[in-house]
Structures are given as C-alpha cells and as structure tokens.
mmCIF file of C-alpha atoms in Angstrom:
data_model
loop_
_atom_site.group_PDB
_atom_site.id
_atom_site.type_symbol
_atom_site.label_atom_id
_atom_site.label_comp_id
_atom_site.label_asym_id
_atom_site.label_seq_id
_atom_site.Cartn_x
_atom_site.Cartn_y
_atom_site.Cartn_z
ATOM 1 C CA UNK P 409 -14.468 -33.710 314.948
ATOM 2 C CA UNK P 410 -16.791 -36.570 314.011
ATOM 3 C CA UNK P 411 -19.617 -37.376 316.423
ATOM 4 C CA UNK P 412 -22.053 -40.239 315.772
ATOM 5 C CA UNK P 413 -24.464 -38.811 318.357
ATOM 6 C CA UNK P 414 -24.638 -35.521 316.459
ATOM 7 C CA UNK P 415 -25.013 -37.234 313.095
ATOM 8 C CA UNK P 416 -27.906 -39.304 314.434
ATOM 9 C CA UNK P 417 -29.531 -36.153 315.829
ATOM 10 C CA UNK P 418 -29.421 -37.584 319.349
ATOM 11 C CA UNK P 419 -27.364 -34.751 320.836
ATOM 12 C CA UNK P 420 -26.954 -31.190 319.574
ATOM 13 C CA UNK P 421 -25.033 -29.729 322.507
ATOM 14 C CA UNK P 422 -22.139 -28.929 320.143
ATOM 15 C CA UNK P 423 -24.156 -26.433 318.089
ATOM 16 C CA UNK P 424 -21.180 -25.386 315.949
ATOM 17 C CA UNK P 425 -19.909 -28.839 315.057
ATOM 18 C CA UNK P 426 -20.614 -28.339 311.368
ATOM 19 C CA UNK P 427 -18.354 -25.267 311.279
ATOM 20 C CA UNK P 428 -14.634 -25.693 310.734
ATOM 21 C CA UNK P 429 -12.614 -24.984 313.836
ATOM 22 C CA UNK P 430 -11.020 -21.988 312.136
ATOM 23 C CA UNK P 431 -14.469 -20.540 311.442
ATOM 24 C CA UNK P 432 -15.519 -21.140 315.046
ATOM 25 C CA UNK P 433 -12.583 -19.084 316.304
ATOM 26 C CA UNK P 434 -13.215 -16.337 313.769
ATOM 27 C CA UNK P 435 -16.875 -16.062 314.797
ATOM 28 C CA UNK P 436 -16.035 -15.956 318.496
ATOM 29 C CA UNK P 437 -13.318 -13.379 317.986
ATOM 30 C CA UNK P 438 -15.686 -11.148 316.013
ATOM 31 C CA UNK P 439 -17.960 -10.829 319.046
ATOM 32 C CA UNK P 440 -15.154 -9.235 321.032
ATOM 33 C CA UNK P 441 -13.632 -6.834 318.537
ATOM 34 C CA UNK P 442 -13.173 -3.363 319.953
ATOM 35 C CA UNK P 443 -10.315 -0.843 320.048
ATOM 36 C CA UNK P 444 -7.853 -1.892 322.741
ATOM 37 C CA UNK P 445 -4.176 -1.273 323.312
ATOM 38 C CA UNK P 446 -3.193 -4.911 322.821
ATOM 39 C CA UNK P 447 -5.402 -7.519 321.143
ATOM 40 C CA UNK P 448 -3.825 -10.948 321.486
ATOM 41 C CA UNK P 449 -4.501 -14.010 319.276
ATOM 42 C CA UNK P 450 -6.966 -16.622 320.603
ATOM 43 C CA UNK P 451 -5.810 -19.630 322.605
ATOM 44 C CA UNK P 452 -7.018 -22.805 320.914
ATOM 45 C CA UNK P 453 -8.182 -26.073 322.414
ATOM 46 C CA UNK P 454 -7.961 -29.744 321.476
ATOM 47 C CA UNK P 455 -11.072 -30.464 319.466
ATOM 48 C CA UNK P 456 -11.940 -33.698 321.274
ATOM 49 C CA UNK P 457 -11.070 -35.674 324.426
ATOM 50 C CA UNK P 458 -10.534 -32.473 326.414
ATOM 51 C CA UNK P 459 -13.412 -32.486 328.893
ATOM 52 C CA UNK P 460 -12.384 -33.666 332.377
ATOM 53 C CA UNK P 461 -15.909 -33.839 333.811
ATOM 54 C CA UNK P 462 -19.030 -35.821 332.917
ATOM 55 C CA UNK P 463 -22.431 -34.975 334.405
ATOM 56 C CA UNK P 464 -24.599 -37.967 333.534
ATOM 57 C CA UNK P 465 -28.336 -38.294 334.042
ATOM 58 C CA UNK P 466 -29.020 -41.893 335.082
ATOM 59 C CA UNK P 467 -32.129 -43.425 333.532
ATOM 60 C CA UNK P 468 -33.275 -46.841 332.354
ATOM 61 C CA UNK P 469 -33.598 -49.679 334.832
ATOM 62 C CA UNK P 470 -31.433 -50.890 337.703
ATOM 63 C CA UNK P 471 -30.388 -53.893 335.579
ATOM 64 C CA UNK P 472 -29.720 -51.780 332.452
ATOM 65 C CA UNK P 473 -28.940 -48.215 333.469
ATOM 66 C CA UNK P 474 -28.282 -45.560 330.831
ATOM 67 C CA UNK P 475 -25.840 -42.701 331.439
ATOM 68 C CA UNK P 476 -26.401 -39.509 329.471
ATOM 69 C CA UNK P 477 -29.396 -37.226 329.157
ATOM 70 C CA UNK P 478 -33.149 -37.276 328.740
ATOM 71 C CA UNK P 479 -34.618 -35.210 325.899
ATOM 72 C CA UNK P 480 -37.692 -33.035 326.395
ATOM 73 C CA UNK P 481 -39.802 -35.642 324.609
ATOM 74 C CA UNK P 482 -38.596 -38.301 327.063
ATOM 75 C CA UNK P 483 -36.056 -39.925 324.736
ATOM 76 C CA UNK P 484 -33.090 -41.349 326.641
ATOM 77 C CA UNK P 485 -29.673 -40.701 325.066
ATOM 78 C CA UNK P 486 -26.542 -42.632 326.074
ATOM 79 C CA UNK P 487 -23.592 -40.194 326.096
ATOM 80 C CA UNK P 488 -20.828 -42.554 327.185
ATOM 81 C CA UNK P 489 -19.307 -42.397 323.696
ATOM 82 C CA UNK P 490 -19.269 -38.601 323.570
ATOM 83 C CA UNK P 491 -15.950 -37.691 321.888
ATOM 84 C CA UNK P 492 -15.462 -34.710 324.201
ATOM 85 C CA UNK P 493 -14.789 -36.993 327.191
ATOM 86 C CA UNK P 494 -11.387 -38.325 328.136
ATOM 87 C CA UNK P 495 -10.760 -41.922 327.034
ATOM 88 C CA UNK P 496 -10.158 -42.882 330.673
ATOM 89 C CA UNK P 497 -13.878 -42.393 331.400
ATOM 90 C CA UNK P 498 -14.913 -45.432 329.353
ATOM 91 C CA UNK P 499 -13.756 -48.171 331.792
ATOM 92 C CA UNK P 500 -15.387 -46.284 334.657
ATOM 93 C CA UNK P 501 -18.744 -46.117 332.892
ATOM 94 C CA UNK P 502 -18.445 -49.822 332.000
ATOM 95 C CA UNK P 503 -17.787 -50.790 335.627
ATOM 96 C CA UNK P 504 -20.572 -48.599 337.000
ATOM 97 C CA UNK P 505 -23.358 -50.327 335.054
ATOM 98 C CA UNK P 506 -23.161 -53.663 336.932
ATOM 99 C CA UNK P 507 -22.231 -51.846 340.149
ATOM 100 C CA UNK P 508 -25.541 -49.968 340.147
ATOM 101 C CA UNK P 509 -27.390 -53.288 340.050
ATOM 102 C CA UNK P 510 -25.256 -54.733 342.875
ATOM 103 C CA UNK P 511 -25.861 -51.653 345.030
ATOM 104 C CA UNK P 512 -29.584 -51.628 344.219
ATOM 105 C CA UNK P 513 -29.510 -47.996 343.070
ATOM 106 C CA UNK P 514 -32.709 -47.745 341.055
ATOM 107 C CA UNK P 515 -32.466 -44.899 338.497
ATOM 108 C CA UNK P 516 -34.807 -42.020 339.206
ATOM 109 C CA UNK P 517 -37.847 -41.951 336.923
ATOM 110 C CA UNK P 518 -38.889 -38.355 336.329
ATOM 111 C CA UNK P 519 -42.412 -39.142 335.114
ATOM 112 C CA UNK P 520 -43.214 -41.455 338.019
ATOM 113 C CA UNK P 521 -41.187 -39.542 340.632
ATOM 114 C CA UNK P 522 -39.690 -42.862 341.751
ATOM 115 C CA UNK P 523 -36.207 -44.217 342.141
ATOM 116 C CA UNK P 524 -33.057 -43.083 343.947
ATOM 117 C CA UNK P 525 -30.093 -42.485 341.622
ATOM 118 C CA UNK P 526 -30.428 -39.222 339.673
ATOM 119 C CA UNK P 527 -26.940 -38.385 338.397
ATOM 120 C CA UNK P 528 -23.372 -39.597 338.217
ATOM 121 C CA UNK P 529 -20.761 -36.823 338.338
ATOM 122 C CA UNK P 530 -17.268 -37.907 337.311
ATOM 123 C CA UNK P 531 -14.176 -35.665 337.364
ATOM 124 C CA UNK P 532 -10.577 -36.561 336.544
ATOM 125 C CA UNK P 533 -7.481 -34.729 337.722
ATOM 126 C CA UNK P 534 -4.437 -34.267 335.495
ATOM 127 C CA UNK P 535 -2.632 -36.195 338.227
ATOM 128 C CA UNK P 536 -4.680 -39.298 337.344
ATOM 129 C CA UNK P 537 -7.061 -39.482 340.296
ATOM 130 C CA UNK P 538 -10.841 -39.330 339.891
ATOM 131 C CA UNK P 539 -13.782 -38.030 341.883
ATOM 132 C CA UNK P 540 -17.114 -39.866 341.608
ATOM 133 C CA UNK P 541 -20.310 -38.471 343.060
ATOM 134 C CA UNK P 542 -23.636 -40.315 343.287
ATOM 135 C CA UNK P 543 -26.544 -37.842 343.319
ATOM 136 C CA UNK P 544 -29.392 -39.547 345.193
ATOM 137 C CA UNK P 545 -32.971 -38.579 345.936
ATOM 138 C CA UNK P 546 -32.604 -39.543 349.608
ATOM 139 C CA UNK P 547 -30.391 -41.459 352.035
ATOM 140 C CA UNK P 548 -32.565 -44.608 351.715
ATOM 141 C CA UNK P 549 -29.945 -46.556 349.725
ATOM 142 C CA UNK P 550 -26.883 -45.046 351.386
ATOM 143 C CA UNK P 551 -26.086 -48.126 353.495
ATOM 144 C CA UNK P 552 -26.312 -50.380 350.422
ATOM 145 C CA UNK P 553 -24.056 -48.000 348.501
ATOM 146 C CA UNK P 554 -21.459 -48.023 351.278
ATOM 147 C CA UNK P 555 -21.536 -51.829 351.477
ATOM 148 C CA UNK P 556 -20.960 -52.236 347.735
ATOM 149 C CA UNK P 557 -18.197 -49.630 347.393
ATOM 150 C CA UNK P 558 -15.143 -51.729 348.378
ATOM 151 C CA UNK P 559 -15.577 -53.933 345.307
ATOM 152 C CA UNK P 560 -15.825 -50.893 343.028
ATOM 153 C CA UNK P 561 -12.752 -49.290 344.592
ATOM 154 C CA UNK P 562 -10.773 -52.484 344.118
ATOM 155 C CA UNK P 563 -11.822 -52.577 340.475
ATOM 156 C CA UNK P 564 -11.209 -48.850 339.937
ATOM 157 C CA UNK P 565 -8.410 -47.694 342.299
ATOM 158 C CA UNK P 566 -8.259 -44.349 340.470
ATOM 159 C CA UNK P 567 -11.490 -43.375 342.271
ATOM 160 C CA UNK P 568 -9.750 -41.576 345.129
ATOM 161 C CA UNK P 569 -12.720 -39.379 346.132
ATOM 162 C CA UNK P 570 -16.288 -40.733 346.298
ATOM 163 C CA UNK P 571 -19.320 -39.037 347.802
ATOM 164 C CA UNK P 572 -23.100 -39.165 347.857
ATOM 165 C CA UNK P 573 -25.012 -35.968 347.230
ATOM 166 C CA UNK P 574 -28.620 -35.754 348.382
ATOM 167 C CA UNK P 575 -30.955 -33.895 346.009
ATOM 168 C CA UNK P 576 -34.562 -34.519 347.138
ATOM 169 C CA UNK P 577 -36.283 -31.938 344.915
ATOM 170 C CA UNK P 578 -38.243 -33.082 341.861
ATOM 171 C CA UNK P 579 -36.535 -30.596 339.565
ATOM 172 C CA UNK P 580 -33.661 -30.626 337.062
ATOM 173 C CA UNK P 581 -31.152 -29.505 339.694
ATOM 174 C CA UNK P 582 -27.764 -31.155 339.421
ATOM 175 C CA UNK P 583 -27.005 -31.438 343.121
ATOM 176 C CA UNK P 584 -28.324 -30.643 346.569
ATOM 177 C CA UNK P 585 -26.781 -28.957 349.578
ATOM 178 C CA UNK P 586 -25.935 -32.135 351.508
ATOM 179 C CA UNK P 587 -22.819 -34.013 350.410
ATOM 180 C CA UNK P 588 -21.740 -37.156 352.286
ATOM 181 C CA UNK P 589 -18.130 -38.311 352.036
ATOM 182 C CA UNK P 590 -17.724 -42.036 351.313
ATOM 183 C CA UNK P 591 -13.910 -42.095 351.232
ATOM 184 C CA UNK P 592 -11.266 -40.774 353.657
ATOM 185 C CA UNK P 593 -10.024 -38.393 350.956
ATOM 186 C CA UNK P 594 -12.513 -35.564 350.466
ATOM 187 C CA UNK P 595 -10.675 -33.503 347.837
ATOM 188 C CA UNK P 596 -9.030 -34.347 344.535
ATOM 189 C CA UNK P 597 -5.402 -33.288 344.089
ATOM 190 C CA UNK P 598 -4.727 -31.214 340.977
ATOM 191 C CA UNK P 599 -1.790 -29.179 339.700
ATOM 192 C CA UNK P 600 -1.625 -26.355 337.179
ATOM 193 C CA UNK P 601 1.722 -24.869 336.180
ATOM 194 C CA UNK P 602 3.330 -26.089 339.386
ATOM 195 C CA UNK P 603 0.547 -24.614 341.552
ATOM 196 C CA UNK P 604 -1.247 -27.264 343.668
ATOM 197 C CA UNK P 605 -5.046 -27.208 343.722
ATOM 198 C CA UNK P 606 -7.598 -29.219 345.682
ATOM 199 C CA UNK P 607 -11.003 -29.892 344.153
ATOM 200 C CA UNK P 608 -13.778 -30.535 346.653
ATOM 201 C CA UNK P 609 -17.086 -32.164 345.656
ATOM 202 C CA UNK P 610 -19.163 -28.979 345.478
ATOM 203 C CA UNK P 611 -16.501 -26.567 344.246
ATOM 204 C CA UNK P 612 -16.417 -25.004 340.778
ATOM 205 C CA UNK P 613 -13.648 -26.128 338.460
ATOM 206 C CA UNK P 614 -12.920 -25.552 334.766
ATOM 207 C CA UNK P 615 -13.732 -28.534 332.517
ATOM 208 C CA UNK P 616 -10.965 -27.962 329.943
ATOM 209 C CA UNK P 617 -7.701 -28.300 331.903
ATOM 210 C CA UNK P 618 -5.359 -27.652 328.979
ATOM 211 C CA UNK P 619 -6.923 -24.289 328.154
ATOM 212 C CA UNK P 620 -7.428 -23.484 331.857
ATOM 213 C CA UNK P 621 -3.721 -24.025 332.454
ATOM 214 C CA UNK P 622 -2.867 -21.505 329.733
ATOM 215 C CA UNK P 623 -5.477 -19.079 331.086
ATOM 216 C CA UNK P 624 -3.957 -19.104 334.588
ATOM 217 C CA UNK P 625 -0.410 -18.865 333.239
ATOM 218 C CA UNK P 626 -1.383 -15.887 331.076
ATOM 219 C CA UNK P 627 -2.955 -14.056 334.020
ATOM 220 C CA UNK P 628 0.235 -14.653 336.018
ATOM 221 C CA UNK P 629 2.385 -13.385 333.149
ATOM 222 C CA UNK P 630 0.309 -10.196 332.795
ATOM 223 C CA UNK P 631 0.476 -9.533 336.535
ATOM 224 C CA UNK P 632 4.201 -10.222 336.596
ATOM 225 C CA UNK P 633 4.687 -7.292 334.244
ATOM 226 C CA UNK P 634 2.962 -4.903 336.672
ATOM 227 C CA UNK P 635 4.326 -3.119 339.762
ATOM 228 C CA UNK P 636 1.875 -4.988 341.979
ATOM 229 C CA UNK P 637 2.447 -5.762 345.660
ATOM 230 C CA UNK P 638 -1.135 -6.361 346.878
ATOM 231 C CA UNK P 639 -4.311 -7.852 345.437
ATOM 232 C CA UNK P 640 -7.794 -9.167 346.056
ATOM 233 C CA UNK P 641 -9.179 -12.330 344.430
ATOM 234 C CA UNK P 642 -12.973 -12.107 344.013
ATOM 235 C CA UNK P 643 -15.283 -14.984 343.003
ATOM 236 C CA UNK P 644 -12.138 -17.041 343.603
ATOM 237 C CA UNK P 645 -13.561 -20.601 343.494
ATOM 238 C CA UNK P 646 -10.668 -22.949 344.253
ATOM 239 C CA UNK P 647 -8.232 -20.064 343.811
ATOM 240 C CA UNK P 648 -6.812 -20.672 340.349
ATOM 241 C CA UNK P 649 -6.050 -17.054 339.540
ATOM 242 C CA UNK P 650 -5.133 -15.888 343.026
ATOM 243 C CA UNK P 651 -2.763 -18.758 343.750
ATOM 244 C CA UNK P 652 -1.001 -18.329 340.416
ATOM 245 C CA UNK P 653 -0.490 -14.624 340.950
ATOM 246 C CA UNK P 654 0.328 -14.984 344.661
ATOM 247 C CA UNK P 655 3.308 -17.189 343.790
ATOM 248 C CA UNK P 656 5.051 -14.051 342.532
ATOM 249 C CA UNK P 657 7.598 -12.951 345.116
ATOM 250 C CA UNK P 658 6.400 -9.340 345.076
ATOM 251 C CA UNK P 659 2.695 -10.057 345.427
ATOM 252 C CA UNK P 660 0.736 -10.638 348.619
ATOM 253 C CA UNK P 661 -2.951 -10.741 349.376
ATOM 254 C CA UNK P 662 -4.250 -7.458 350.721
ATOM 255 C CA UNK P 663 -5.621 -7.848 354.233
ATOM 256 C CA UNK P 664 -7.833 -5.588 356.248
ATOM 257 C CA UNK P 665 -11.239 -4.208 355.373
ATOM 258 C CA UNK P 666 -9.921 -0.730 354.592
ATOM 259 C CA UNK P 667 -6.867 -1.779 352.569
ATOM 260 C CA UNK P 668 -7.012 -0.804 348.899
ATOM 261 C CA UNK P 669 -5.285 -3.415 346.729
ATOM 262 C CA UNK P 670 -3.318 -2.419 343.663
ATOM 263 C CA UNK P 671 -4.824 -5.334 341.721
ATOM 264 C CA UNK P 672 -8.269 -6.939 341.801
ATOM 265 C CA UNK P 673 -8.705 -10.358 340.164
ATOM 266 C CA UNK P 674 -12.311 -11.147 339.225
ATOM 267 C CA UNK P 675 -13.704 -14.410 337.812
ATOM 268 C CA UNK P 676 -17.486 -13.932 338.011
ATOM 269 C CA UNK P 677 -20.262 -16.341 336.961
ATOM 270 C CA UNK P 678 -22.159 -15.729 333.715
ATOM 271 C CA UNK P 679 -24.253 -12.985 335.308
ATOM 272 C CA UNK P 680 -21.083 -10.873 335.586
ATOM 273 C CA UNK P 681 -19.751 -8.637 338.335
ATOM 274 C CA UNK P 682 -22.931 -6.575 338.577
ATOM 275 C CA UNK P 683 -23.675 -2.905 339.167
ATOM 276 C CA UNK P 684 -23.225 -2.890 342.949
ATOM 277 C CA UNK P 685 -19.741 -4.437 342.972
ATOM 278 C CA UNK P 686 -18.639 -2.383 339.961
ATOM 279 C CA UNK P 687 -19.673 0.778 341.813
ATOM 280 C CA UNK P 688 -17.701 -0.354 344.847
ATOM 281 C CA UNK P 689 -14.601 -1.038 342.752
ATOM 282 C CA UNK P 690 -14.897 2.395 341.126
ATOM 283 C CA UNK P 691 -15.042 4.048 344.551
ATOM 284 C CA UNK P 692 -12.166 1.941 345.873
ATOM 285 C CA UNK P 693 -10.017 2.655 342.820
ATOM 286 C CA UNK P 694 -7.551 -0.230 342.327
ATOM 287 C CA UNK P 695 -4.894 0.521 339.728
ATOM 288 C CA UNK P 696 -5.589 -2.646 337.753
ATOM 289 C CA UNK P 697 -8.464 -5.126 337.345
ATOM 290 C CA UNK P 698 -8.035 -8.526 335.703
ATOM 291 C CA UNK P 699 -11.375 -10.017 334.647
ATOM 292 C CA UNK P 700 -11.921 -13.550 333.388
ATOM 293 C CA UNK P 701 -15.424 -13.928 331.967
ATOM 294 C CA UNK P 702 -17.426 -16.635 330.178
ATOM 295 C CA UNK P 703 -20.084 -14.164 328.991
ATOM 296 C CA UNK P 704 -19.024 -11.381 326.590
ATOM 297 C CA UNK P 705 -22.326 -9.524 327.052
ATOM 298 C CA UNK P 706 -22.036 -9.154 330.829
ATOM 299 C CA UNK P 707 -18.303 -8.472 330.471
ATOM 300 C CA UNK P 708 -19.082 -5.521 328.196
ATOM 301 C CA UNK P 709 -21.639 -4.256 330.735
ATOM 302 C CA UNK P 710 -19.128 -4.539 333.583
ATOM 303 C CA UNK P 711 -16.374 -2.808 331.608
ATOM 304 C CA UNK P 712 -18.757 0.063 330.850
ATOM 305 C CA UNK P 713 -19.576 0.396 334.559
ATOM 306 C CA UNK P 714 -15.876 0.489 335.469
ATOM 307 C CA UNK P 715 -15.668 3.815 333.668
ATOM 308 C CA UNK P 716 -12.432 4.881 335.371
ATOM 309 C CA UNK P 717 -10.657 1.925 333.785
ATOM 310 C CA UNK P 718 -9.772 1.121 330.188
ATOM 311 C CA UNK P 719 -9.001 -2.256 328.606
ATOM 312 C CA UNK P 720 -5.288 -2.537 327.836
ATOM 313 C CA UNK P 721 -5.136 -6.248 326.930
ATOM 314 C CA UNK P 722 -7.717 -8.850 325.966
ATOM 315 C CA UNK P 723 -7.444 -12.475 324.857
ATOM 316 C CA UNK P 724 -9.938 -15.207 323.980
ATOM 317 C CA UNK P 725 -9.511 -18.705 325.430
ATOM 318 C CA UNK P 726 -11.525 -21.383 323.617
ATOM 319 C CA UNK P 727 -12.613 -23.330 326.678
ATOM 320 C CA UNK P 728 -15.695 -24.783 324.946
ATOM 321 C CA UNK P 729 -14.990 -25.852 321.331
ATOM 322 C CA UNK P 730 -17.914 -26.514 318.957
ATOM 323 C CA UNK P 731 -20.174 -24.143 320.921
ATOM 324 C CA UNK P 732 -20.747 -20.395 320.975
ATOM 325 C CA UNK P 733 -19.229 -20.221 324.464
ATOM 326 C CA UNK P 734 -15.699 -19.177 325.407
ATOM 327 C CA UNK P 735 -13.636 -17.549 328.138
ATOM 328 C CA UNK P 736 -12.038 -14.135 327.765
ATOM 329 C CA UNK P 737 -9.315 -12.549 329.896
ATOM 330 C CA UNK P 738 -9.212 -8.751 330.027
ATOM 331 C CA UNK P 739 -6.758 -6.440 331.775
ATOM 332 C CA UNK P 740 -8.157 -3.041 332.772
ATOM 333 C CA UNK P 741 -6.011 -0.127 333.882
ATOM 334 C CA UNK P 742 -7.267 2.918 335.787
ATOM 335 C CA UNK P 743 -7.020 6.126 333.789
ATOM 336 C CA UNK P 744 -5.835 9.442 335.265
ATOM 337 C CA UNK P 745 -8.712 11.707 336.268
#
C-alpha cells in the first residue's frame, strides 16, 4: 500500500508499512506458534480502504479546520487522505469543513485550553448509514450545532445517527460520559452474516468489518461442531459472538446465577481476562472456552491460568494490517482430571 503521509514522515501509525504483506503475516504468526491440535491459516485483510471508523482530532481555526492528529511537537497532520479509510468518508469530511464555520464550532486549542470542538468520530455501517459524533468541551455551542444540523443532514442524508459528546477534561481522552442524541435514531443498523447488530454511540465495535465478519462466522462454525446447549457471553460488547452462536438451534444462553454453561465466549480488552475471572472459570468448569483476543501476551497469560483447559484450535485474524496488532481466536477444551 502506498501512503503519501507515511512517505512524508507525517504519520507513522502503520509501523509495518515497509514490510510486504506476506512478511507481516509471517511475523504475526510467529508470535503465536505453539503446539496445538489444529493450527489454522491466518485470515487476511484488504490492505487499504478497510477501516469503517475515523477518530479525528479537530485543530486549526473555525474558518479552516484540520481533521487528523496533533504530533507531540505540536505539528498538525491532516489525515483525511489516509488510505485506510473508506472512500465514502471523503465527501463527509469535505462537507464538515464549511459546516463547522456555519455552526461556530471553534476547534479546541490544547496549548491555550480554548475552543469547543475536540474530535469528530465517524463510523459507517455496511448497510450504508453513518454515525457522526461531535466531541465538545461543553454544551456552550450545542444550540448552534442543533440549529445548523438540518442543512448538513440534507447535504449528507447518510448521516442517520448524530450526537454530541461532552468531554470537559483537558486531557487526551477521546470521549466523555455524557452523550446527547441529536437525531431520532440513536443506533446505527449493521448486519454481519445475516445477524442484525445495532451500534450505539458509546459502544465498542470492530473497525475492520470484512475481517470481523469472518471472525464471527468462524466462531459460529467452531461452536456448531460442539455438543453445546448453553453458553455465557462475557465482555460481550454489542454481542457479535453471542448473537452469532445463539442463532444455532441447539444453543441458548444459560440463565441463573448457579447455572454452569457448557460454553463460555470471552472477548476481553487488551488487558485480558485477568487472574480473578480465570480462577472463577476454573472453579466453574465449562467444557469449552472460546477466546477472542487482540493481545497475544495477555492471551498466553490467560491460557496458562486456565490450566484445566487446553487449546484445540487457534487462528489469526489480521484485523489491523501494516501494524504489529491482530486478533486471534482460540478454542480451549477442558481436559479430564
């Protein structure tokens, strides 16, 4: 993939861009090698135009806003031409520049601690709709934003969900706790493998839908091969794994505090499952655990803690091309004592 921003040394987020894609996969796979019953080949990704979400720092002036990031030395970098973004983002960015001036949303100046608009968060569904979130320092400009929105919605009808997030803290925090809906629709319709999903403004969602779709379908396929009739879905987010597996006729969610599920689905954050929950799962003793992890180090720690279980299948999903990051799906089966 060619990237002018990388070549100009303006953005180095894609640390592995100078490696061939084949070498990237080989290096990632080498981090996971261990003796398992079934090691499956990696799932590849498109190398560009795959990212369905843009988190843009807004800087510059109200008349000439810049969407992108601010380097540690204060240099402002425009990321609108990042080749990772979907092509459909370009007309939205173009329309937002004059809109910011009309709405009087002065970009937040970190050095001076002045201004209102901190970030623009844009997400697109595979169904074609988009969610746009304005991250503001306060509610001071909220009335002006509301008054200007009808013109933007007429220009960009694909913006089905719009909200204002209030982040008053002078820190590099992407969003605050308060989110104010600015449209009747408050969730973005999505669909993976025939399973409907609804993305709300503050919910976690994978940024590579093509690879995510394969990840969910693979988890469902693995579960379908098991004699499973009950399960728990932990760290479930918007329910990608649980809803895929729950569509199987023989599988239901386990209910009741004392019920022991046959299957536990886990999709933890980078910090992993952790010692306390691993201990609980060992005591509870589900037959099978399916773990989707974005951190191989914490995954290895969690697998070691689940010492009654052994990995039977593992597969790498290249959710983040041109970086050292990836997702891995592992199936663990309880061993006889």
